[in-house]
Short mmCIF file of C-alpha atoms and ligand atoms in Angstrom, two decimals:
data_model
loop_
_atom_site.label_atom_id
_atom_site.label_comp_id
_atom_site.label_asym_id
_atom_site.label_seq_id
_atom_site.Cartn_x
_atom_site.Cartn_y
_atom_site.Cartn_z
CA UNK A 1 -24.64 -68.34 126.89
CA UNK A 2 -24.47 -70.23 123.57
CA UNK A 3 -24.22 -68.31 120.74
CA UNK A 4 -27.31 -67.44 118.88
CA UNK A 5 -28.11 -66.14 115.74
CA UNK A 6 -28.18 -61.91 115.43
CA UNK A 7 -30.99 -59.95 113.42
CA UNK A 8 -31.64 -56.65 111.68
CA UNK A 9 -30.24 -53.75 113.28
CA UNK A 10 -31.32 -53.80 117.07
CA UNK A 11 -32.68 -49.71 117.13
CA UNK A 12 -35.85 -51.84 114.51
CA UNK A 13 -36.40 -53.80 117.84
CA UNK A 14 -36.88 -51.06 119.93
CA UNK A 15 -39.93 -51.82 121.78
CA UNK A 16 -43.29 -48.66 121.62
CA UNK A 17 -43.97 -49.79 124.71
CA UNK A 18 -40.83 -48.04 126.29
CA UNK A 19 -42.14 -44.98 124.16
CA UNK A 20 -45.15 -44.75 125.93
CA UNK A 21 -43.40 -45.54 129.30
CA UNK A 22 -41.30 -42.42 128.76
CA UNK A 23 -44.54 -40.06 128.04
CA UNK A 24 -46.16 -41.03 131.12
CA UNK A 25 -43.37 -41.71 133.63
CA UNK A 26 -44.71 -39.40 135.91
CA UNK A 27 -42.83 -38.16 139.46
CA UNK A 28 -41.26 -40.89 141.02
CA UNK A 29 -42.30 -41.65 144.57
CA UNK A 30 -39.94 -43.65 146.61
CA UNK A 31 -42.02 -45.44 148.67
CA UNK A 32 -42.68 -48.94 148.31
CA UNK A 33 -46.08 -50.07 146.58
CA UNK A 34 -48.58 -52.09 147.61
CA UNK A 35 -49.61 -54.36 144.65
CA UNK A 36 -51.90 -57.59 145.60
CA UNK A 37 -54.43 -58.93 143.46
CA UNK A 38 -55.95 -60.89 146.58
CA UNK A 39 -57.99 -63.36 144.47
CA UNK A 40 -57.75 -66.55 147.39
CA UNK A 41 -60.96 -66.23 148.62
CA UNK A 42 -62.63 -69.41 150.46
CA UNK A 43 -64.88 -70.67 147.33
CA UNK A 44 -62.78 -68.77 144.73
CA UNK A 45 -61.58 -72.56 143.09
CA UNK A 46 -65.08 -73.92 141.59
CA UNK A 47 -66.26 -70.96 139.25
CA UNK A 48 -63.61 -69.68 136.12
CA UNK A 49 -66.26 -67.51 134.65
CA UNK A 50 -67.03 -65.78 138.56
CA UNK A 51 -63.43 -64.37 138.18
CA UNK A 52 -64.25 -61.10 136.10
CA UNK A 53 -63.38 -59.18 139.45
CA UNK A 54 -59.88 -60.60 139.33
CA UNK A 55 -58.95 -58.80 135.42
CA UNK A 56 -56.28 -56.25 136.40
CA UNK A 57 -55.49 -55.74 132.61
CA UNK A 58 -57.36 -52.69 130.68
CA UNK A 59 -59.08 -54.08 127.57
CA UNK A 60 -57.00 -53.02 124.70
CA UNK A 61 -58.07 -49.98 123.19
CA UNK A 62 -59.91 -49.10 119.84
CA UNK A 63 -56.60 -47.75 118.54
CA UNK A 64 -54.63 -50.31 116.15
CA UNK A 65 -51.47 -51.47 118.36
CA UNK A 66 -49.69 -54.41 116.52
CA UNK A 67 -48.14 -57.58 118.96
CA UNK A 68 -46.02 -61.01 118.62
CA UNK A 69 -43.03 -61.63 117.40
CA UNK A 70 -40.63 -58.57 115.66
CA UNK A 71 -38.16 -61.02 114.44
CA UNK A 72 -39.28 -64.09 112.59
CA UNK A 73 -37.38 -66.94 110.90
CA UNK A 74 -38.30 -68.54 107.75
CA UNK A 75 -36.06 -70.62 105.42
CA UNK A 76 -35.78 -69.97 101.51
CA UNK A 77 -38.20 -70.50 99.38
CA UNK A 78 -40.48 -71.74 101.74
CA UNK A 79 -44.45 -70.80 101.61
CA UNK A 80 -44.83 -68.30 103.48
CA UNK A 81 -48.75 -67.51 105.60
CA UNK A 82 -48.35 -64.67 108.81
CA UNK A 83 -51.19 -62.84 109.80
CA UNK A 84 -50.15 -59.39 111.24
CA UNK A 85 -51.27 -59.84 115.16
CA UNK A 86 -53.07 -56.14 115.98
CA UNK A 87 -55.83 -55.47 118.67
CA UNK A 88 -58.16 -53.06 117.47
CA UNK A 89 -61.67 -51.68 116.58
CA UNK A 90 -62.00 -53.16 112.61
CA UNK A 91 -62.10 -52.13 109.87
CA UNK A 92 -58.34 -51.94 110.19
CA UNK A 93 -56.22 -51.00 107.06
CA UNK A 94 -53.11 -52.94 107.10
CA UNK A 95 -49.21 -52.25 104.56
CA UNK A 96 -45.95 -52.99 105.06
CA UNK A 97 -43.20 -51.33 103.68
CA UNK A 98 -39.94 -53.13 102.71
CA UNK A 99 -42.27 -56.38 102.14
CA UNK A 100 -39.77 -58.86 100.15
CA UNK A 101 -40.97 -59.70 96.52
CA UNK A 102 -43.02 -62.60 96.04
CA UNK A 103 -44.88 -62.13 99.18
CA UNK A 104 -48.24 -60.40 99.33
CA UNK A 105 -50.44 -58.44 102.23
CA UNK A 106 -54.26 -58.42 102.08
CA UNK A 107 -54.68 -54.97 103.27
CA UNK A 108 -57.54 -56.06 105.33
CA UNK A 109 -57.13 -58.56 107.15
CA UNK A 110 -53.61 -58.23 107.43
CA UNK A 111 -52.68 -61.60 106.13
CA UNK A 112 -49.44 -62.28 104.24
CA UNK A 113 -48.89 -65.42 102.10
CA UNK A 114 -46.18 -65.97 99.33
CA UNK A 115 -43.15 -67.49 99.26
CA UNK A 116 -39.86 -66.76 101.09
CA UNK A 117 -37.14 -65.08 99.04
CA UNK A 118 -34.38 -67.48 98.26
CA UNK A 119 -31.46 -65.29 99.86
CA UNK A 120 -30.63 -66.01 103.31
CA UNK A 121 -30.55 -62.41 105.20
CA UNK A 122 -32.85 -59.94 107.24
CA UNK A 123 -35.54 -58.13 105.89
CA UNK A 124 -36.47 -55.15 107.43
CA UNK A 125 -40.15 -54.97 107.22
CA UNK A 126 -42.31 -52.13 108.73
CA UNK A 127 -45.87 -53.48 109.72
CA UNK A 128 -48.65 -50.36 109.62
CA UNK A 129 -51.92 -50.83 111.11
CA UNK A 130 -54.63 -47.84 110.81
CA UNK A 131 -58.19 -47.15 111.64
CA UNK A 132 -60.11 -44.12 112.73
CA UNK A 133 -58.41 -43.94 115.97
CA UNK A 134 -55.39 -44.26 114.70
CA UNK A 135 -52.27 -45.51 113.01
CA UNK A 136 -49.73 -48.03 114.45
CA UNK A 137 -45.87 -49.09 113.05
CA UNK A 138 -44.17 -51.31 114.14
CA UNK A 139 -41.03 -53.17 113.06
CA UNK A 140 -40.85 -56.65 111.89
CA UNK A 141 -37.29 -58.44 111.18
CA UNK A 142 -37.72 -61.80 108.69
CA UNK A 143 -34.42 -63.39 108.91
CA UNK A 144 -34.19 -65.78 105.83
CA UNK A 145 -31.94 -68.41 107.12
CA UNK A 146 -31.69 -71.82 108.66
CA UNK A 147 -33.52 -71.21 112.09
CA UNK A 148 -37.03 -71.33 112.63
CA UNK A 149 -39.22 -69.83 115.87
CA UNK A 150 -36.56 -66.99 116.67
CA UNK A 151 -39.11 -66.42 119.27
CA UNK A 152 -41.06 -68.64 120.93
CA UNK A 153 -44.07 -70.35 119.36
CA UNK A 154 -46.99 -69.45 120.47
CA UNK A 155 -50.46 -71.02 119.78
CA UNK A 156 -53.12 -74.07 120.99
CA UNK A 157 -53.31 -77.62 121.45
CA UNK A 158 -56.12 -80.36 121.73
CA UNK A 159 -54.24 -82.49 124.33
CA UNK A 160 -55.65 -81.09 127.68
CA UNK A 161 -59.37 -80.79 126.52
CA UNK A 162 -59.90 -82.95 123.87
CA UNK A 163 -57.28 -86.18 124.46
CA UNK A 164 -58.54 -89.24 122.57
CA UNK A 165 -61.86 -87.65 121.72
CA UNK A 166 -60.59 -85.19 119.33
CA UNK A 167 -61.54 -84.25 115.95
CA UNK A 168 -61.26 -82.75 112.74
CA UNK A 169 -64.08 -80.20 113.74
CA UNK A 170 -62.55 -79.29 116.99
CA UNK A 171 -59.80 -78.11 115.42
CA UNK A 172 -61.69 -75.96 112.60
CA UNK A 173 -63.43 -74.48 115.75
CA UNK A 174 -60.24 -73.86 117.66
CA UNK A 175 -58.55 -71.74 114.71
CA UNK A 176 -62.01 -69.82 113.85
CA UNK A 177 -62.03 -69.60 118.28
CA UNK A 178 -58.24 -67.98 117.41
CA UNK A 179 -59.45 -65.28 115.39
CA UNK A 180 -62.75 -64.42 117.32
CA UNK A 181 -61.80 -64.12 120.47
CA UNK A 182 -58.54 -62.18 119.96
CA UNK A 183 -55.95 -64.72 120.95
CA UNK A 184 -54.23 -64.43 117.26
CA UNK A 185 -54.72 -60.42 117.35
CA UNK A 186 -52.35 -61.11 121.03
CA UNK A 187 -49.52 -63.43 118.59
CA UNK A 188 -50.85 -67.02 119.31
CA UNK A 189 -50.67 -68.52 115.93
CA UNK A 190 -50.28 -72.29 115.23
CA UNK A 191 -53.38 -74.68 115.49
CA UNK A 192 -51.94 -78.21 116.78
CA UNK A 193 -53.59 -81.45 117.05
CA UNK A 194 -51.96 -83.63 119.67
CA UNK A 195 -52.25 -87.53 119.87
CA UNK A 196 -55.06 -89.55 118.62
CA UNK A 197 -55.88 -88.13 115.18
CA UNK A 198 -54.26 -91.09 113.40
CA UNK A 199 -55.19 -94.99 113.75
CA UNK A 200 -56.01 -96.36 117.09
CA UNK A 201 -53.57 -99.72 117.42
CA UNK A 202 -55.88 -102.64 116.15
CA UNK A 203 -57.83 -100.44 114.00
CA UNK A 204 -55.51 -101.39 110.36
CA UNK A 205 -54.96 -100.91 107.93
CA UNK A 206 -52.91 -98.12 108.97
CA UNK A 207 -51.51 -97.46 106.04
CA UNK A 208 -52.76 -96.60 102.07
CA UNK A 209 -50.78 -98.89 99.64
CA UNK A 210 -48.31 -96.42 99.39
CA UNK A 211 -47.01 -96.43 102.68
CA UNK A 212 -49.09 -92.99 103.23
CA UNK A 213 -50.23 -92.71 107.29
CA UNK A 214 -54.23 -92.72 107.14
CA UNK A 215 -55.74 -90.90 109.42
CA UNK A 216 -58.93 -91.87 111.83
CA UNK A 217 -62.27 -91.73 110.97
CA UNK A 218 -62.56 -88.29 113.10
CA UNK A 219 -60.74 -86.84 110.47
CA UNK A 220 -61.64 -87.06 106.80
CA UNK A 221 -60.40 -84.35 105.62
CA UNK A 222 -56.97 -83.51 106.75
CA UNK A 223 -55.91 -81.31 103.73
CA UNK A 224 -59.46 -79.69 104.08
CA UNK A 225 -58.36 -78.97 107.51
CA UNK A 226 -55.26 -77.96 107.61
CA UNK A 227 -56.78 -75.41 104.71
CA UNK A 228 -59.12 -74.10 106.83
CA UNK A 229 -56.54 -73.06 109.60
CA UNK A 230 -54.34 -71.14 106.67
CA UNK A 231 -57.12 -69.12 105.55
CA UNK A 232 -57.28 -67.37 109.03
CA UNK A 233 -53.54 -66.73 108.37
CA UNK A 234 -52.72 -69.12 110.97
CA UNK A 235 -50.40 -72.07 110.99
CA UNK A 236 -51.30 -75.90 111.51
CA UNK A 237 -49.49 -78.56 113.57
CA UNK A 238 -49.63 -82.44 114.93
CA UNK A 239 -48.20 -84.77 116.72
CA UNK A 240 -46.23 -88.35 115.88
CA UNK A 241 -43.91 -90.75 117.45
CA UNK A 242 -40.67 -92.03 116.97
CA UNK A 243 -42.19 -95.20 118.38
CA UNK A 244 -44.72 -97.87 116.72
CA UNK A 245 -47.31 -96.87 119.35
CA UNK A 246 -48.15 -93.47 119.88
CA UNK A 247 -48.08 -92.59 124.47
CA UNK A 248 -52.26 -93.50 123.59
CA UNK A 249 -51.27 -96.69 121.55
CA UNK A 250 -52.15 -95.21 117.87
CA UNK A 251 -50.10 -95.26 115.05
CA UNK A 252 -46.75 -93.75 115.31
CA UNK A 253 -44.25 -93.12 112.56
CA UNK A 254 -41.56 -95.64 113.57
CA UNK A 255 -38.96 -96.64 110.00
CA UNK A 256 -41.87 -94.88 107.74
CA UNK A 257 -40.46 -91.71 109.24
CA UNK A 258 -39.46 -90.56 105.83
CA UNK A 259 -42.89 -91.10 104.24
CA UNK A 260 -44.42 -89.27 107.22
CA UNK A 261 -42.25 -85.87 107.01
CA UNK A 262 -43.50 -86.24 102.96
CA UNK A 263 -46.81 -86.74 104.07
CA UNK A 264 -47.44 -84.25 106.81
CA UNK A 265 -45.72 -81.36 104.42
CA UNK A 266 -47.56 -82.20 101.61
CA UNK A 267 -50.80 -81.71 103.73
CA UNK A 268 -49.19 -78.12 104.37
CA UNK A 269 -48.32 -78.79 108.83
CA UNK A 270 -45.96 -76.19 110.01
CA UNK A 271 -45.05 -77.84 113.80
CA UNK A 272 -44.05 -81.19 114.32
CA UNK A 273 -44.56 -82.10 118.48
CA UNK A 274 -42.20 -85.64 117.89
CA UNK A 275 -43.22 -87.57 121.41
CA UNK A 276 -41.11 -90.35 122.56
CA UNK A 277 -43.58 -92.47 123.89
CA UNK A 278 -42.77 -96.57 122.41
CA UNK A 279 -39.51 -95.76 120.92
CA UNK A 280 -37.32 -98.75 122.43
CA UNK A 281 -35.83 -100.56 118.72
CA UNK A 282 -34.01 -103.58 119.38
CA UNK A 283 -30.34 -103.12 119.74
CA UNK A 284 -30.95 -99.41 121.27
CA UNK A 285 -28.11 -97.98 123.72
CA UNK A 286 -28.47 -95.72 126.11
CA UNK A 287 -26.02 -93.14 123.74
CA UNK A 288 -28.86 -93.42 121.27
CA UNK A 289 -31.42 -91.58 122.85
CA UNK A 290 -30.45 -88.49 120.21
CA UNK A 291 -30.70 -90.87 117.17
CA UNK A 292 -34.56 -90.86 116.42
CA UNK A 293 -34.81 -86.81 116.84
CA UNK A 294 -32.00 -86.50 114.53
CA UNK A 295 -33.43 -88.82 111.81
CA UNK A 296 -36.60 -86.48 111.74
CA UNK A 297 -34.86 -83.23 112.25
CA UNK A 298 -33.00 -83.81 108.75
CA UNK A 299 -36.25 -84.90 107.18
CA UNK A 300 -37.97 -82.13 108.62
CA UNK A 301 -35.49 -79.77 107.34
CA UNK A 302 -35.59 -81.19 103.58
CA UNK A 303 -39.29 -80.25 103.24
CA UNK A 304 -40.09 -77.24 101.30
CA UNK A 305 -41.99 -76.17 104.09
CA UNK A 306 -41.24 -74.56 107.31
CA UNK A 307 -42.10 -76.89 110.25
CA UNK A 308 -40.96 -75.94 113.80
CA UNK A 309 -39.47 -79.11 115.59
CA UNK A 310 -41.09 -79.97 118.56
CA UNK A 311 -39.16 -82.44 121.11
CA UNK A 312 -40.94 -84.26 123.41
CA UNK A 313 -39.25 -87.16 125.38
CA UNK A 314 -39.30 -85.21 129.33
CA UNK A 315 -35.94 -84.06 129.34
CA UNK A 316 -34.14 -87.17 129.40
CA UNK A 317 -30.71 -87.57 128.64
CA UNK A 318 -30.28 -83.76 129.33
CA UNK A 319 -32.02 -82.78 126.31
CA UNK A 320 -31.26 -79.71 126.95
CA UNK A 321 -27.49 -79.85 126.16
CA UNK A 322 -28.57 -81.57 122.34
CA UNK A 323 -32.22 -80.91 121.20
CA UNK A 324 -31.09 -77.84 119.31
CA UNK A 325 -28.03 -79.92 117.97
CA UNK A 326 -31.57 -82.04 116.05
CA UNK A 327 -32.90 -79.47 114.81
CA UNK A 328 -35.15 -79.30 117.51
CA UNK A 329 -37.18 -75.33 118.50
CA UNK A 330 -38.25 -76.66 121.71
CA UNK A 331 -37.95 -79.65 123.91
CA UNK A 332 -40.11 -80.80 126.96
CA UNK A 333 -37.76 -80.80 129.96
CA UNK A 334 -39.96 -82.76 132.42
CA UNK A 335 -43.27 -84.98 132.53
CA UNK A 336 -46.31 -83.69 131.59
CA UNK A 337 -47.72 -81.18 133.82
CA UNK A 338 -51.55 -82.51 133.61
CA UNK A 339 -49.67 -85.66 135.55
CA UNK A 340 -48.10 -83.32 138.23
CA UNK A 341 -49.47 -83.21 141.22
CA UNK A 342 -48.26 -80.28 143.13
CA UNK A 343 -47.70 -81.29 147.51
CA UNK A 344 -48.42 -77.95 148.71
CA UNK A 345 -48.51 -76.34 145.44
CA UNK A 346 -50.01 -76.20 142.11
CA UNK A 347 -47.91 -79.02 139.63
CA UNK A 348 -47.08 -76.10 137.44
CA UNK A 349 -44.53 -74.06 140.34
CA UNK A 350 -42.71 -77.67 140.27
CA UNK A 351 -42.48 -78.10 137.08
CA UNK A 352 -41.58 -74.35 136.40
CA UNK A 353 -38.95 -74.64 138.97
CA UNK A 354 -37.35 -77.44 137.00
CA UNK A 355 -37.44 -75.77 134.06
CA UNK A 356 -35.91 -72.81 135.41
CA UNK A 357 -32.56 -74.66 135.70
CA UNK A 358 -31.74 -74.73 132.27
CA UNK A 359 -32.02 -71.30 131.28
CA UNK A 360 -28.68 -71.20 130.14
CA UNK A 361 -30.04 -73.63 126.80
CA UNK A 362 -32.31 -71.48 125.76
CA UNK A 363 -31.92 -68.84 122.87
CA UNK A 364 -33.70 -68.01 119.39
CA UNK A 365 -34.61 -71.28 117.88
CA UNK A 366 -34.18 -72.97 120.67
CA UNK A 367 -37.09 -73.11 123.67
CA UNK A 368 -37.00 -75.13 126.87
CA UNK A 369 -40.42 -76.54 126.51
CA UNK A 370 -42.34 -76.66 130.20
CA UNK A 371 -45.75 -78.01 129.09
CA UNK A 372 -49.04 -76.60 128.41
CA UNK A 373 -50.89 -73.76 130.10
CA UNK A 374 -53.82 -75.23 131.50
CA UNK A 375 -56.23 -72.99 132.67
CA UNK A 376 -59.69 -72.01 131.68
CA UNK A 377 -61.63 -74.95 130.66
CA UNK A 378 -59.39 -78.17 130.79
CA UNK A 379 -59.78 -82.12 131.01
CA UNK A 380 -58.23 -83.18 134.09
CA UNK A 381 -55.40 -85.47 133.02
CA UNK A 382 -55.39 -87.09 136.74
CA UNK A 383 -58.16 -88.91 135.91
CA UNK A 384 -57.43 -90.16 132.51
CA UNK A 385 -58.18 -88.00 129.83
CA UNK A 386 -61.31 -86.65 132.13
CA UNK A 387 -63.80 -84.30 130.27
CA UNK A 388 -63.67 -80.61 130.58
CA UNK A 389 -64.07 -78.35 133.90
CA UNK A 390 -63.00 -75.19 135.20
CA UNK A 391 -59.60 -74.66 136.45
CA UNK A 392 -58.93 -75.47 139.83
CA UNK A 393 -56.13 -72.86 139.77
CA UNK A 394 -57.03 -69.43 141.66
CA UNK A 395 -57.00 -66.34 139.96
CA UNK A 396 -53.97 -65.34 141.87
CA UNK A 397 -52.05 -68.68 140.71
CA UNK A 398 -52.93 -68.49 136.79
CA UNK A 399 -51.50 -64.91 136.81
CA UNK A 400 -48.24 -66.81 138.60
CA UNK A 401 -48.70 -69.42 135.52
CA UNK A 402 -48.51 -67.11 133.11
CA UNK A 403 -45.93 -64.93 134.07
CA UNK A 404 -43.47 -67.74 134.81
CA UNK A 405 -44.01 -69.38 131.39
CA UNK A 406 -43.18 -65.89 129.85
CA UNK A 407 -40.07 -64.87 132.27
CA UNK A 408 -38.87 -68.09 131.26
CA UNK A 409 -39.22 -67.60 127.33
CA UNK A 410 -41.57 -70.57 127.15
CA UNK A 411 -43.37 -71.99 124.41
CA UNK A 412 -47.31 -70.35 124.84
CA UNK A 413 -49.51 -73.44 124.61
CA UNK A 414 -52.91 -72.80 125.87
CA UNK A 415 -54.50 -76.01 125.98
CA UNK A 416 -57.73 -75.88 127.23
CA UNK A 417 -61.31 -75.81 125.25
CA UNK A 418 -61.22 -72.64 123.34
CA UNK A 419 -65.01 -73.06 122.69
CA UNK A 420 -65.17 -72.33 126.28
CA UNK A 421 -62.81 -69.43 127.06
CA UNK A 422 -64.24 -66.75 129.38
CA UNK A 423 -63.06 -63.02 129.92
CA UNK A 424 -60.86 -64.10 133.03
CA UNK A 425 -58.99 -66.85 131.00
CA UNK A 426 -58.43 -64.35 127.99
CA UNK A 427 -56.89 -61.34 130.35
CA UNK A 428 -54.19 -64.35 131.60
CA UNK A 429 -53.67 -65.39 127.90
CA UNK A 430 -53.80 -62.42 126.39
CA UNK A 431 -51.74 -59.01 128.17
CA UNK A 432 -49.73 -57.69 125.60
CA UNK A 433 -46.86 -56.67 127.82
CA UNK A 434 -46.70 -60.13 129.13
CA UNK A 435 -46.78 -61.83 125.97
CA UNK A 436 -43.78 -58.89 124.86
CA UNK A 437 -41.93 -60.09 127.57
CA UNK A 438 -42.01 -64.12 126.51
CA UNK A 439 -41.64 -63.02 122.85
CA UNK A 440 -38.66 -60.39 123.59
CA UNK A 441 -36.16 -60.34 120.54
CA UNK A 442 -32.85 -60.80 122.65
CA UNK A 443 -34.41 -64.35 123.60
CA UNK A 444 -32.85 -65.04 127.09
CA UNK A 445 -35.02 -67.07 129.22
CA UNK A 446 -35.49 -65.78 132.26
CA UNK A 447 -33.26 -67.35 136.12
CA UNK A 448 -33.80 -67.61 139.91
CA UNK A 449 -32.15 -64.54 141.89
CA UNK A 450 -33.11 -66.00 145.07
CA UNK A 451 -35.27 -69.13 146.03
CA UNK A 452 -35.79 -69.05 149.81
CA UNK A 453 -38.29 -69.01 152.45
CA UNK A 454 -41.11 -69.19 150.33
CA UNK A 455 -40.32 -66.17 148.15
CA UNK A 456 -38.84 -66.34 144.54
CA UNK A 457 -37.88 -64.05 141.98
CA UNK A 458 -37.24 -64.40 138.71
CA UNK A 459 -35.26 -61.82 136.44
CA UNK A 460 -35.03 -61.81 132.74
CA UNK A 461 -33.08 -59.64 130.97
CA UNK A 462 -34.38 -57.83 127.51
CA UNK A 463 -33.35 -56.66 124.65
CA UNK A 464 -34.11 -52.75 125.25
CA UNK A 465 -31.75 -53.27 128.78
CA UNK A 466 -34.29 -53.41 130.95
CA UNK A 467 -35.00 -56.21 133.32
CA UNK A 468 -38.24 -57.91 133.68
CA UNK A 469 -39.11 -59.13 136.94
CA UNK A 470 -41.91 -61.74 139.25
CA UNK A 471 -41.90 -61.68 142.85
CA UNK A 472 -43.60 -64.98 143.63
CA UNK A 473 -44.95 -66.10 146.94
CA UNK A 474 -45.20 -69.71 147.57
CA UNK A 475 -46.53 -69.09 150.96
CA UNK A 476 -49.88 -69.68 152.69
CA UNK A 477 -49.91 -65.78 153.57
CA UNK A 478 -50.12 -62.48 151.73
CA UNK A 479 -46.43 -61.35 152.25
CA UNK A 480 -43.93 -58.38 151.49
CA UNK A 481 -41.82 -58.86 149.31
CA UNK A 482 -38.35 -56.89 148.39
CA UNK A 483 -35.78 -56.61 145.69
CA UNK A 484 -32.51 -54.64 146.22
CA UNK A 485 -30.53 -53.00 142.99
CA UNK A 486 -27.37 -55.03 144.60
CA UNK A 487 -29.47 -58.46 143.33
CA UNK A 488 -30.62 -57.35 140.34
CA UNK A 489 -26.32 -55.79 139.69
CA UNK A 490 -28.38 -52.54 138.76
CA UNK A 491 -27.93 -49.25 140.18
CA UNK A 492 -29.47 -45.15 139.95
CA UNK A 493 -33.13 -44.91 140.03
CA UNK A 494 -35.28 -46.56 138.00
CA UNK A 495 -39.27 -46.55 136.68
CA UNK A 496 -41.38 -49.71 137.98
CA UNK A 497 -44.14 -50.68 135.72
CA UNK A 498 -46.98 -53.02 136.63
CA UNK A 499 -47.15 -55.52 133.61
CA UNK A 500 -50.66 -57.15 134.38
CA UNK A 501 -52.13 -53.63 135.04
CA UNK A 502 -50.12 -52.06 132.21
CA UNK A 503 -49.21 -48.82 134.40
CA UNK A 504 -46.02 -47.33 135.78
CA UNK A 505 -45.87 -48.26 139.79
CA UNK A 506 -43.30 -45.20 139.99
CA UNK A 507 -39.36 -44.78 140.11
CA UNK A 508 -37.78 -46.05 142.88
CA UNK A 509 -34.08 -46.41 143.85
CA UNK A 510 -31.64 -49.17 145.45
CA UNK A 511 -34.93 -51.46 145.66
CA UNK A 512 -39.00 -52.31 144.88
CA UNK A 513 -40.98 -54.17 147.48
CA UNK A 514 -44.31 -55.07 146.69
CA UNK A 515 -46.90 -57.28 148.90
CA UNK A 516 -47.87 -60.32 147.18
CA UNK A 517 -50.62 -62.13 147.52
CA UNK A 518 -50.79 -65.72 148.82
CA UNK A 519 -49.49 -68.15 145.71
CA UNK A 520 -49.60 -65.04 143.23
CA UNK A 521 -46.98 -62.93 142.24
CA UNK A 522 -45.66 -59.06 140.92
CA UNK A 523 -44.69 -59.04 137.66
CA UNK A 524 -43.18 -55.91 137.04
CA UNK A 525 -40.62 -54.26 134.00
CA UNK A 526 -37.61 -51.97 135.86
CA UNK A 527 -35.85 -49.63 133.68
C1 GLA B 601 -47.22 -87.65 126.23
C2 GLA B 601 -47.20 -86.50 125.83
C3 GLA B 601 -48.14 -84.97 126.38
C4 GLA B 601 -49.30 -85.94 125.39
C5 GLA B 601 -49.50 -87.21 125.06
C6 GLA B 601 -50.19 -87.89 124.26
O1 GLA B 601 -47.57 -88.14 127.71
O2 GLA B 601 -46.49 -85.66 127.18
O3 GLA B 601 -48.04 -83.96 126.15
O4 GLA B 601 -48.46 -85.48 124.03
O5 GLA B 601 -48.15 -88.24 125.54
O6 GLA B 601 -50.77 -89.46 124.04
#
């Protein structure tokens, strides 16, 4: 493990769930559990709206529950915007103790705005949310310093549903839907436009007389769009390439990096995806792979905004070894997930297995990125920027996908249609305990404990000393998967909690085993 920045006193960050666990800890039973989703029935692949009966997670209650990161990085003096993610019946009254001077909280929306203090230090804040059903308190450590994205960024990206059809209206609608669907209450906050917002190659002029990049006709008011996203307390992201042309053949930032970084900040963007595409300038040497990323990284850091920086160059030249040194907060470790044709298993498994290899390089502010969550109503990349249709992943495969991403502390970006979210897809995306695995402040990426005989076991050490474990069945038949305490280097009696069902299974000693459906997962926390 590399050294990553420390944060406020650890006691602050203990999960509230642990308290809940202690209260409901029932008399232990030492048998093995029967844990089965069993959703792979014939004919279940077509209609995601027919998947309601496979929803495992109880709906959030009417009482408030604050979600999202417990640690959050910001640079001194940057503008700050943060909407406290919180489920529960509205109206909720929000308050925050210890909020630094210069920031203010709107008590009815839960949106904090203002500017980050000038002094680099940790600010221990306590969020409180209250309604007629209860009060919820949660510690939030604001770490003012150089590092952003102390937990994996979460949001939505336009690529896999709108491709080159994307419009400003899609982006505004996505922001509205992030609020209305409850995704923002679960912690999703970035609304990111991918490729194709700029002028297409051949549609000159590409820039105005001062060299500033011009959006295409589908984006008549970029500033207004960003303001709209911010008005919800959400953050806005965009995309460009260090090359002359983006991957879809639109205008990139080559030789205009400075103007573009300035313009992005002026528009108010909070996130940049920097996609290699056509970058290969004359005289390029192999050892120069980091160069364009260092250049943009410095430019972003010099803006008076916090712009989270996502490197996209498909894992070339072992980017996990040097991505963080360019200022990168995350880097794609593989080619496009949407283009990955799986032989025996859906593509995400192969991408996940590849991404899992680099677990030692991930940590707060620096994440391996295995690409987006392609579920729900999503466009088929394999047919060439295809129109949206329901995912062909079975419910069990979707549970596996999200579990694997959470265990790997992956950035969580949904890239299906925000305007066609169905209850099953939302159940996959917004389970607060699964998201807590991903967002754990310790920031360790889970690693593979065992991969043999169609069984895959992944473990993620959590800040509270517990382990999050995924038992994945890669085979075609339901099977029992066991994990021994020895393999996990733990001993004694432990409580095992089913994270998808948000329910304790019981107390176990020496081992835990579970019946896992084909291509499915048992995702548990052992503590
Ligand atoms: C590349 C990236 C994708 C997407 C497209 C846009 O393929 O890897 O994620 O951004 O470009 O053209």
